[in-house]
mmCIF file of C-alpha atoms in Angstrom:
data_model
loop_
_atom_site.group_PDB
_atom_site.id
_atom_site.type_symbol
_atom_site.label_atom_id
_atom_site.label_comp_id
_atom_site.label_asym_id
_atom_site.label_seq_id
_atom_site.Cartn_x
_atom_site.Cartn_y
_atom_site.Cartn_z
ATOM 1 C CA UNK S 424 81.886 77.396 14.215
ATOM 2 C CA UNK S 425 84.225 80.159 12.635
ATOM 3 C CA UNK S 426 83.970 82.998 14.453
ATOM 4 C CA UNK S 427 84.628 86.062 12.774
ATOM 5 C CA UNK S 428 85.464 89.839 14.566
ATOM 6 C CA UNK S 429 84.980 92.991 12.342
ATOM 7 C CA UNK S 430 85.493 96.693 13.776
ATOM 8 C CA UNK S 431 83.762 99.259 11.533
ATOM 9 C CA UNK S 432 85.847 102.087 11.351
ATOM 10 C CA UNK S 433 84.628 105.324 9.817
ATOM 11 C CA UNK S 434 86.497 108.499 9.438
ATOM 12 C CA UNK S 435 83.610 110.893 8.853
ATOM 13 C CA UNK S 436 82.132 111.081 12.554
ATOM 14 C CA UNK S 437 79.534 114.135 12.904
ATOM 15 C CA UNK S 438 80.514 114.901 16.036
ATOM 16 C CA UNK S 439 83.893 113.372 16.299
ATOM 17 C CA UNK S 440 85.499 113.608 12.584
ATOM 18 C CA UNK S 441 88.055 111.274 12.254
ATOM 19 C CA UNK S 442 87.732 109.223 15.743
ATOM 20 C CA UNK S 443 89.256 106.078 14.906
ATOM 21 C CA UNK S 444 92.738 107.269 14.376
ATOM 22 C CA UNK S 445 92.632 110.220 17.729
ATOM 23 C CA UNK S 446 95.650 109.458 19.291
ATOM 24 C CA UNK S 447 95.166 107.611 23.065
ATOM 25 C CA UNK S 448 98.504 106.707 24.806
ATOM 26 C CA UNK S 449 100.313 107.502 21.535
ATOM 27 C CA UNK S 450 98.637 104.980 19.562
ATOM 28 C CA UNK S 451 95.267 105.332 17.420
ATOM 29 C CA UNK S 452 92.347 104.340 19.057
ATOM 30 C CA UNK S 453 91.420 101.897 16.346
ATOM 31 C CA UNK S 454 94.755 100.456 17.954
ATOM 32 C CA UNK S 455 93.481 99.489 21.325
ATOM 33 C CA UNK S 456 89.983 98.050 19.812
ATOM 34 C CA UNK S 457 91.829 95.675 17.871
ATOM 35 C CA UNK S 458 94.581 94.879 20.862
ATOM 36 C CA UNK S 459 91.624 94.139 23.221
ATOM 37 C CA UNK S 460 89.568 92.013 20.566
ATOM 38 C CA UNK S 461 92.287 89.766 19.725
ATOM 39 C CA UNK S 462 92.415 88.855 23.057
ATOM 40 C CA UNK S 463 88.866 86.836 22.425
ATOM 41 C CA UNK S 464 90.497 83.189 21.708
ATOM 42 C CA UNK S 465 87.085 82.391 20.256
ATOM 43 C CA UNK S 466 87.834 84.656 17.176
ATOM 44 C CA UNK S 467 89.655 82.698 14.320
ATOM 45 C CA UNK S 468 90.397 86.317 13.082
ATOM 46 C CA UNK S 469 89.823 89.983 13.664
ATOM 47 C CA UNK S 470 89.526 92.708 10.761
ATOM 48 C CA UNK S 471 89.162 96.355 10.873
ATOM 49 C CA UNK S 472 86.415 97.340 8.019
ATOM 50 C CA UNK S 473 86.632 101.186 6.828
ATOM 51 C CA UNK S 474 85.974 103.283 3.668
ATOM 52 C CA UNK S 475 88.712 105.461 4.415
ATOM 53 C CA UNK S 476 92.635 105.246 2.890
ATOM 54 C CA UNK S 477 93.957 106.834 5.877
ATOM 55 C CA UNK S 478 92.251 104.291 8.552
ATOM 56 C CA UNK S 479 93.662 101.683 6.337
ATOM 57 C CA UNK S 480 96.756 103.357 5.874
ATOM 58 C CA UNK S 481 97.300 103.061 9.979
ATOM 59 C CA UNK S 482 95.948 99.407 10.235
ATOM 60 C CA UNK S 483 98.605 98.616 7.996
ATOM 61 C CA UNK S 484 101.182 100.424 9.542
ATOM 62 C CA UNK S 485 100.458 98.710 13.019
ATOM 63 C CA UNK S 486 99.622 94.859 11.575
ATOM 64 C CA UNK S 487 96.268 94.801 11.726
ATOM 65 C CA UNK S 488 94.077 92.896 9.506
ATOM 66 C CA UNK S 489 91.839 95.182 7.315
ATOM 67 C CA UNK S 490 89.364 95.308 4.214
ATOM 68 C CA UNK S 491 87.930 98.187 2.784
ATOM 69 C CA UNK S 492 84.417 98.366 1.917
ATOM 70 C CA UNK S 493 81.896 101.091 0.362
ATOM 71 C CA UNK S 494 81.195 104.116 1.710
ATOM 72 C CA UNK S 495 77.217 104.133 1.031
ATOM 73 C CA UNK S 496 76.770 102.304 4.325
ATOM 74 C CA UNK S 497 74.175 103.294 6.509
ATOM 75 C CA UNK S 498 75.337 101.463 9.528
ATOM 76 C CA UNK S 499 77.633 99.606 11.090
ATOM 77 C CA UNK S 500 75.798 95.898 10.838
ATOM 78 C CA UNK S 501 75.982 97.061 6.792
ATOM 79 C CA UNK S 502 79.386 97.410 6.678
ATOM 80 C CA UNK S 503 80.066 93.914 8.642
ATOM 81 C CA UNK S 504 77.667 91.953 5.766
ATOM 82 C CA UNK S 505 80.157 93.591 3.192
ATOM 83 C CA UNK S 506 82.722 92.031 4.882
ATOM 84 C CA UNK S 507 81.118 88.485 5.418
ATOM 85 C CA UNK S 508 80.411 88.261 2.148
ATOM 86 C CA UNK S 509 84.625 88.622 1.445
ATOM 87 C CA UNK S 510 85.377 86.545 4.481
ATOM 88 C CA UNK S 511 84.593 82.906 5.013
ATOM 89 C CA UNK S 512 82.791 82.450 8.719
ATOM 90 C CA UNK S 513 79.649 81.479 10.205
ATOM 91 C CA UNK S 514 79.492 83.789 13.039
ATOM 92 C CA UNK S 515 80.054 87.555 12.780
ATOM 93 C CA UNK S 516 81.144 89.429 15.796
ATOM 94 C CA UNK S 517 80.691 93.754 15.293
ATOM 95 C CA UNK S 518 82.632 95.209 17.915
ATOM 96 C CA UNK S 519 82.321 98.911 18.602
ATOM 97 C CA UNK S 520 85.683 100.800 16.785
ATOM 98 C CA UNK S 521 84.880 103.469 19.674
ATOM 99 C CA UNK S 522 85.482 101.382 22.821
ATOM 100 C CA UNK S 523 89.410 101.214 22.942
ATOM 101 C CA UNK S 524 89.012 99.884 26.541
ATOM 102 C CA UNK S 525 86.148 97.220 26.182
ATOM 103 C CA UNK S 526 86.403 94.155 28.267
ATOM 104 C CA UNK S 527 86.986 91.055 25.906
ATOM 105 C CA UNK S 528 84.642 89.119 28.538
ATOM 106 C CA UNK S 529 81.885 91.076 27.230
ATOM 107 C CA UNK S 530 82.414 89.521 23.426
ATOM 108 C CA UNK S 531 82.661 86.204 24.691
ATOM 109 C CA UNK S 532 79.263 87.009 26.606
ATOM 110 C CA UNK S 533 77.686 87.739 23.445
ATOM 111 C CA UNK S 534 79.668 84.835 21.619
ATOM 112 C CA UNK S 535 78.183 82.565 24.139
ATOM 113 C CA UNK S 536 74.874 82.948 23.337
ATOM 114 C CA UNK S 537 74.844 81.383 20.159
ATOM 115 C CA UNK S 538 77.060 78.158 21.526
ATOM 116 C CA UNK S 539 74.149 77.821 24.162
ATOM 117 C CA UNK S 540 71.453 78.088 21.712
ATOM 118 C CA UNK S 541 71.735 77.262 17.838
ATOM 119 C CA UNK S 542 68.334 78.868 16.936
ATOM 120 C CA UNK S 543 69.831 82.191 17.849
ATOM 121 C CA UNK S 544 70.695 83.972 14.851
ATOM 122 C CA UNK S 545 71.562 87.902 16.040
ATOM 123 C CA UNK S 546 72.240 88.595 19.359
ATOM 124 C CA UNK S 547 73.713 91.469 21.903
ATOM 125 C CA UNK S 548 74.015 91.983 25.913
ATOM 126 C CA UNK S 549 72.406 94.549 27.983
ATOM 127 C CA UNK S 550 73.165 95.768 31.332
ATOM 128 C CA UNK S 551 70.713 96.871 34.134
ATOM 129 C CA UNK S 552 71.159 100.937 34.855
ATOM 130 C CA UNK S 553 69.398 102.377 38.013
ATOM 131 C CA UNK S 554 71.318 105.735 38.188
ATOM 132 C CA UNK S 555 67.877 108.563 36.853
ATOM 133 C CA UNK S 556 70.070 110.800 34.449
ATOM 134 C CA UNK S 557 71.528 107.835 32.649
ATOM 135 C CA UNK S 558 68.085 106.492 32.417
ATOM 136 C CA UNK S 559 66.483 109.693 31.186
ATOM 137 C CA UNK S 560 69.504 110.553 28.710
ATOM 138 C CA UNK S 561 68.574 110.414 25.599
ATOM 139 C CA UNK S 562 71.716 108.711 24.338
ATOM 140 C CA UNK S 563 71.189 105.722 26.447
ATOM 141 C CA UNK S 564 69.543 103.005 24.180
ATOM 142 C CA UNK S 565 66.853 101.272 26.319
ATOM 143 C CA UNK S 566 65.732 97.673 25.825
ATOM 144 C CA UNK S 567 63.371 95.467 26.899
ATOM 145 C CA UNK S 568 63.142 92.039 26.730
ATOM 146 C CA UNK S 569 61.008 88.602 27.181
ATOM 147 C CA UNK S 570 61.172 85.985 29.671
ATOM 148 C CA UNK S 571 63.507 84.166 27.115
ATOM 149 C CA UNK S 572 65.918 87.204 26.766
ATOM 150 C CA UNK S 573 64.801 88.156 23.309
ATOM 151 C CA UNK S 574 64.355 91.701 22.710
ATOM 152 C CA UNK S 575 60.728 93.378 22.548
ATOM 153 C CA UNK S 576 61.603 96.742 21.953
ATOM 154 C CA UNK S 577 64.257 99.356 21.813
ATOM 155 C CA UNK S 578 63.940 102.976 22.402
ATOM 156 C CA UNK S 579 65.848 106.190 23.684
ATOM 157 C CA UNK S 580 62.777 107.006 25.907
ATOM 158 C CA UNK S 581 62.562 105.638 29.276
ATOM 159 C CA UNK S 582 61.154 101.956 28.747
ATOM 160 C CA UNK S 583 59.551 100.635 30.573
ATOM 161 C CA UNK S 584 57.812 104.136 31.694
ATOM 162 C CA UNK S 585 57.505 103.018 35.606
ATOM 163 C CA UNK S 586 54.755 105.495 35.530
ATOM 164 C CA UNK S 587 52.731 103.652 38.251
ATOM 165 C CA UNK S 588 52.713 103.633 41.643
ATOM 166 C CA UNK S 589 54.600 100.659 43.745
ATOM 167 C CA UNK S 590 57.325 98.045 42.426
ATOM 168 C CA UNK S 591 59.537 99.243 39.522
ATOM 169 C CA UNK S 592 60.535 97.173 36.732
ATOM 170 C CA UNK S 593 64.191 97.205 35.843
ATOM 171 C CA UNK S 594 65.651 99.143 33.196
ATOM 172 C CA UNK S 595 68.266 98.175 31.118
ATOM 173 C CA UNK S 596 70.742 99.818 28.714
ATOM 174 C CA UNK S 597 71.822 98.335 25.294
ATOM 175 C CA UNK S 598 75.418 97.149 25.283
ATOM 176 C CA UNK S 599 76.185 97.599 21.288
ATOM 177 C CA UNK S 600 78.083 94.380 20.470
ATOM 178 C CA UNK S 601 76.277 92.862 17.721
ATOM 179 C CA UNK S 602 76.681 89.348 16.630
ATOM 180 C CA UNK S 603 75.049 87.715 13.956
ATOM 181 C CA UNK S 604 75.070 84.670 12.214
ATOM 182 C CA UNK S 605 75.942 84.954 8.031
ATOM 183 C CA UNK S 606 72.560 84.005 6.400
ATOM 184 C CA UNK S 607 70.969 86.737 8.779
ATOM 185 C CA UNK S 608 73.544 89.001 8.420
ATOM 186 C CA UNK S 609 73.124 89.000 4.513
ATOM 187 C CA UNK S 610 69.286 88.943 4.876
ATOM 188 C CA UNK S 611 69.372 91.964 7.360
ATOM 189 C CA UNK S 612 71.906 93.911 4.905
ATOM 190 C CA UNK S 613 69.061 93.677 2.277
ATOM 191 C CA UNK S 614 66.118 94.689 4.081
ATOM 192 C CA UNK S 615 65.400 98.279 3.518
ATOM 193 C CA UNK S 616 65.717 100.784 6.742
ATOM 194 C CA UNK S 617 62.689 100.590 8.400
ATOM 195 C CA UNK S 618 60.480 103.372 10.193
ATOM 196 C CA UNK S 619 61.294 102.315 13.749
ATOM 197 C CA UNK S 620 65.092 101.970 12.477
ATOM 198 C CA UNK S 621 64.965 105.599 11.236
ATOM 199 C CA UNK S 622 62.579 107.044 13.854
ATOM 200 C CA UNK S 623 64.934 105.965 16.951
ATOM 201 C CA UNK S 624 68.182 105.932 15.295
ATOM 202 C CA UNK S 625 68.621 101.667 16.658
ATOM 203 C CA UNK S 626 69.238 99.619 13.332
ATOM 204 C CA UNK S 627 68.027 95.972 14.824
ATOM 205 C CA UNK S 628 64.592 97.557 14.856
ATOM 206 C CA UNK S 629 65.242 97.109 11.060
ATOM 207 C CA UNK S 630 65.335 93.233 11.440
ATOM 208 C CA UNK S 631 62.594 93.467 14.515
ATOM 209 C CA UNK S 632 59.909 95.056 12.657
ATOM 210 C CA UNK S 633 59.809 92.259 10.297
ATOM 211 C CA UNK S 634 59.496 89.887 12.693
ATOM 212 C CA UNK S 635 62.975 88.608 13.429
ATOM 213 C CA UNK S 636 64.439 87.916 16.859
ATOM 214 C CA UNK S 637 67.230 88.840 19.031
ATOM 215 C CA UNK S 638 68.547 87.592 22.028
ATOM 216 C CA UNK S 639 70.396 89.438 24.437
ATOM 217 C CA UNK S 640 72.277 88.398 27.709
ATOM 218 C CA UNK S 641 72.485 90.141 30.425
ATOM 219 C CA UNK S 642 76.491 91.301 31.336
ATOM 220 C CA UNK S 643 77.606 92.670 34.550
ATOM 221 C CA UNK S 644 80.688 94.400 32.703
ATOM 222 C CA UNK S 645 80.552 98.384 31.186
ATOM 223 C CA UNK S 646 82.565 99.935 28.840
ATOM 224 C CA UNK S 647 83.748 103.535 27.817
ATOM 225 C CA UNK S 648 82.856 104.680 24.319
ATOM 226 C CA UNK S 649 84.631 107.488 22.943
ATOM 227 C CA UNK S 650 81.724 110.075 21.520
ATOM 228 C CA UNK S 651 83.628 113.211 22.008
ATOM 229 C CA UNK S 652 86.990 114.761 22.256
ATOM 230 C CA UNK S 653 86.496 115.259 25.889
ATOM 231 C CA UNK S 654 86.105 111.167 26.602
ATOM 232 C CA UNK S 655 89.766 110.537 25.594
ATOM 233 C CA UNK S 656 91.602 111.847 29.056
ATOM 234 C CA UNK S 657 89.163 109.672 31.007
ATOM 235 C CA UNK S 658 90.200 106.707 28.459
ATOM 236 C CA UNK S 659 93.762 106.963 29.029
ATOM 237 C CA UNK S 660 93.695 107.290 32.238
ATOM 238 C CA UNK S 661 92.006 103.818 32.334
ATOM 239 C CA UNK S 662 94.778 102.290 29.851
ATOM 240 C CA UNK S 663 97.741 103.761 32.346
ATOM 241 C CA UNK S 664 96.186 101.830 35.479
ATOM 242 C CA UNK S 665 95.118 105.087 37.093
ATOM 243 C CA UNK S 666 91.228 104.753 36.790
ATOM 244 C CA UNK S 667 89.043 101.744 36.361
ATOM 245 C CA UNK S 668 86.536 101.486 33.984
#
């Protein structure tokens, strides 16, 4: 199986414009993400997918493989699909471009889903959360899975609600690494954005609303996304070894 890592990188972030190029310990954030992905031995190649010449220039300066993509894509998955149309591969893994300290083992865990069950065509990770504030936070995407590990639903609301007295059901956060077999990724990109996807702001719901399945594996690892400028300092401390992730 030929496995390709893709890091979507968009300059026009609403909350943090130019985020992929923000300096972290003297190098652009996208550089650190790329270095972590390069540690995954299962990858045949790793590419940055962008629609911005500034990002492309920086990637070339740091000897990172980069592919220019359309500026009309609605989601990272759609951008990865364009890469899949240009690059030979069987499995494509979407590594988030704003997680410069992502643990390579998390990426390997997603890949392992497909190696363990050949019938899976769409996969990701989940992590149990117990902090009440994180559970309630709108920014935390929650997921409920069935006994096979297939996603039943994603929401920014609290699911399961645990509104009954007695034994509480565990709550899981979705860890946003996506992996897709090539044929499914093409199909996904051809689907119109669905009502549930737009309502929740969660792209897998586009496929799930049409009846496609997504397998999730539980991970013990955590990662830190750089969503706002104030997150940079914490990531720098982790890279310098002054703090744990």
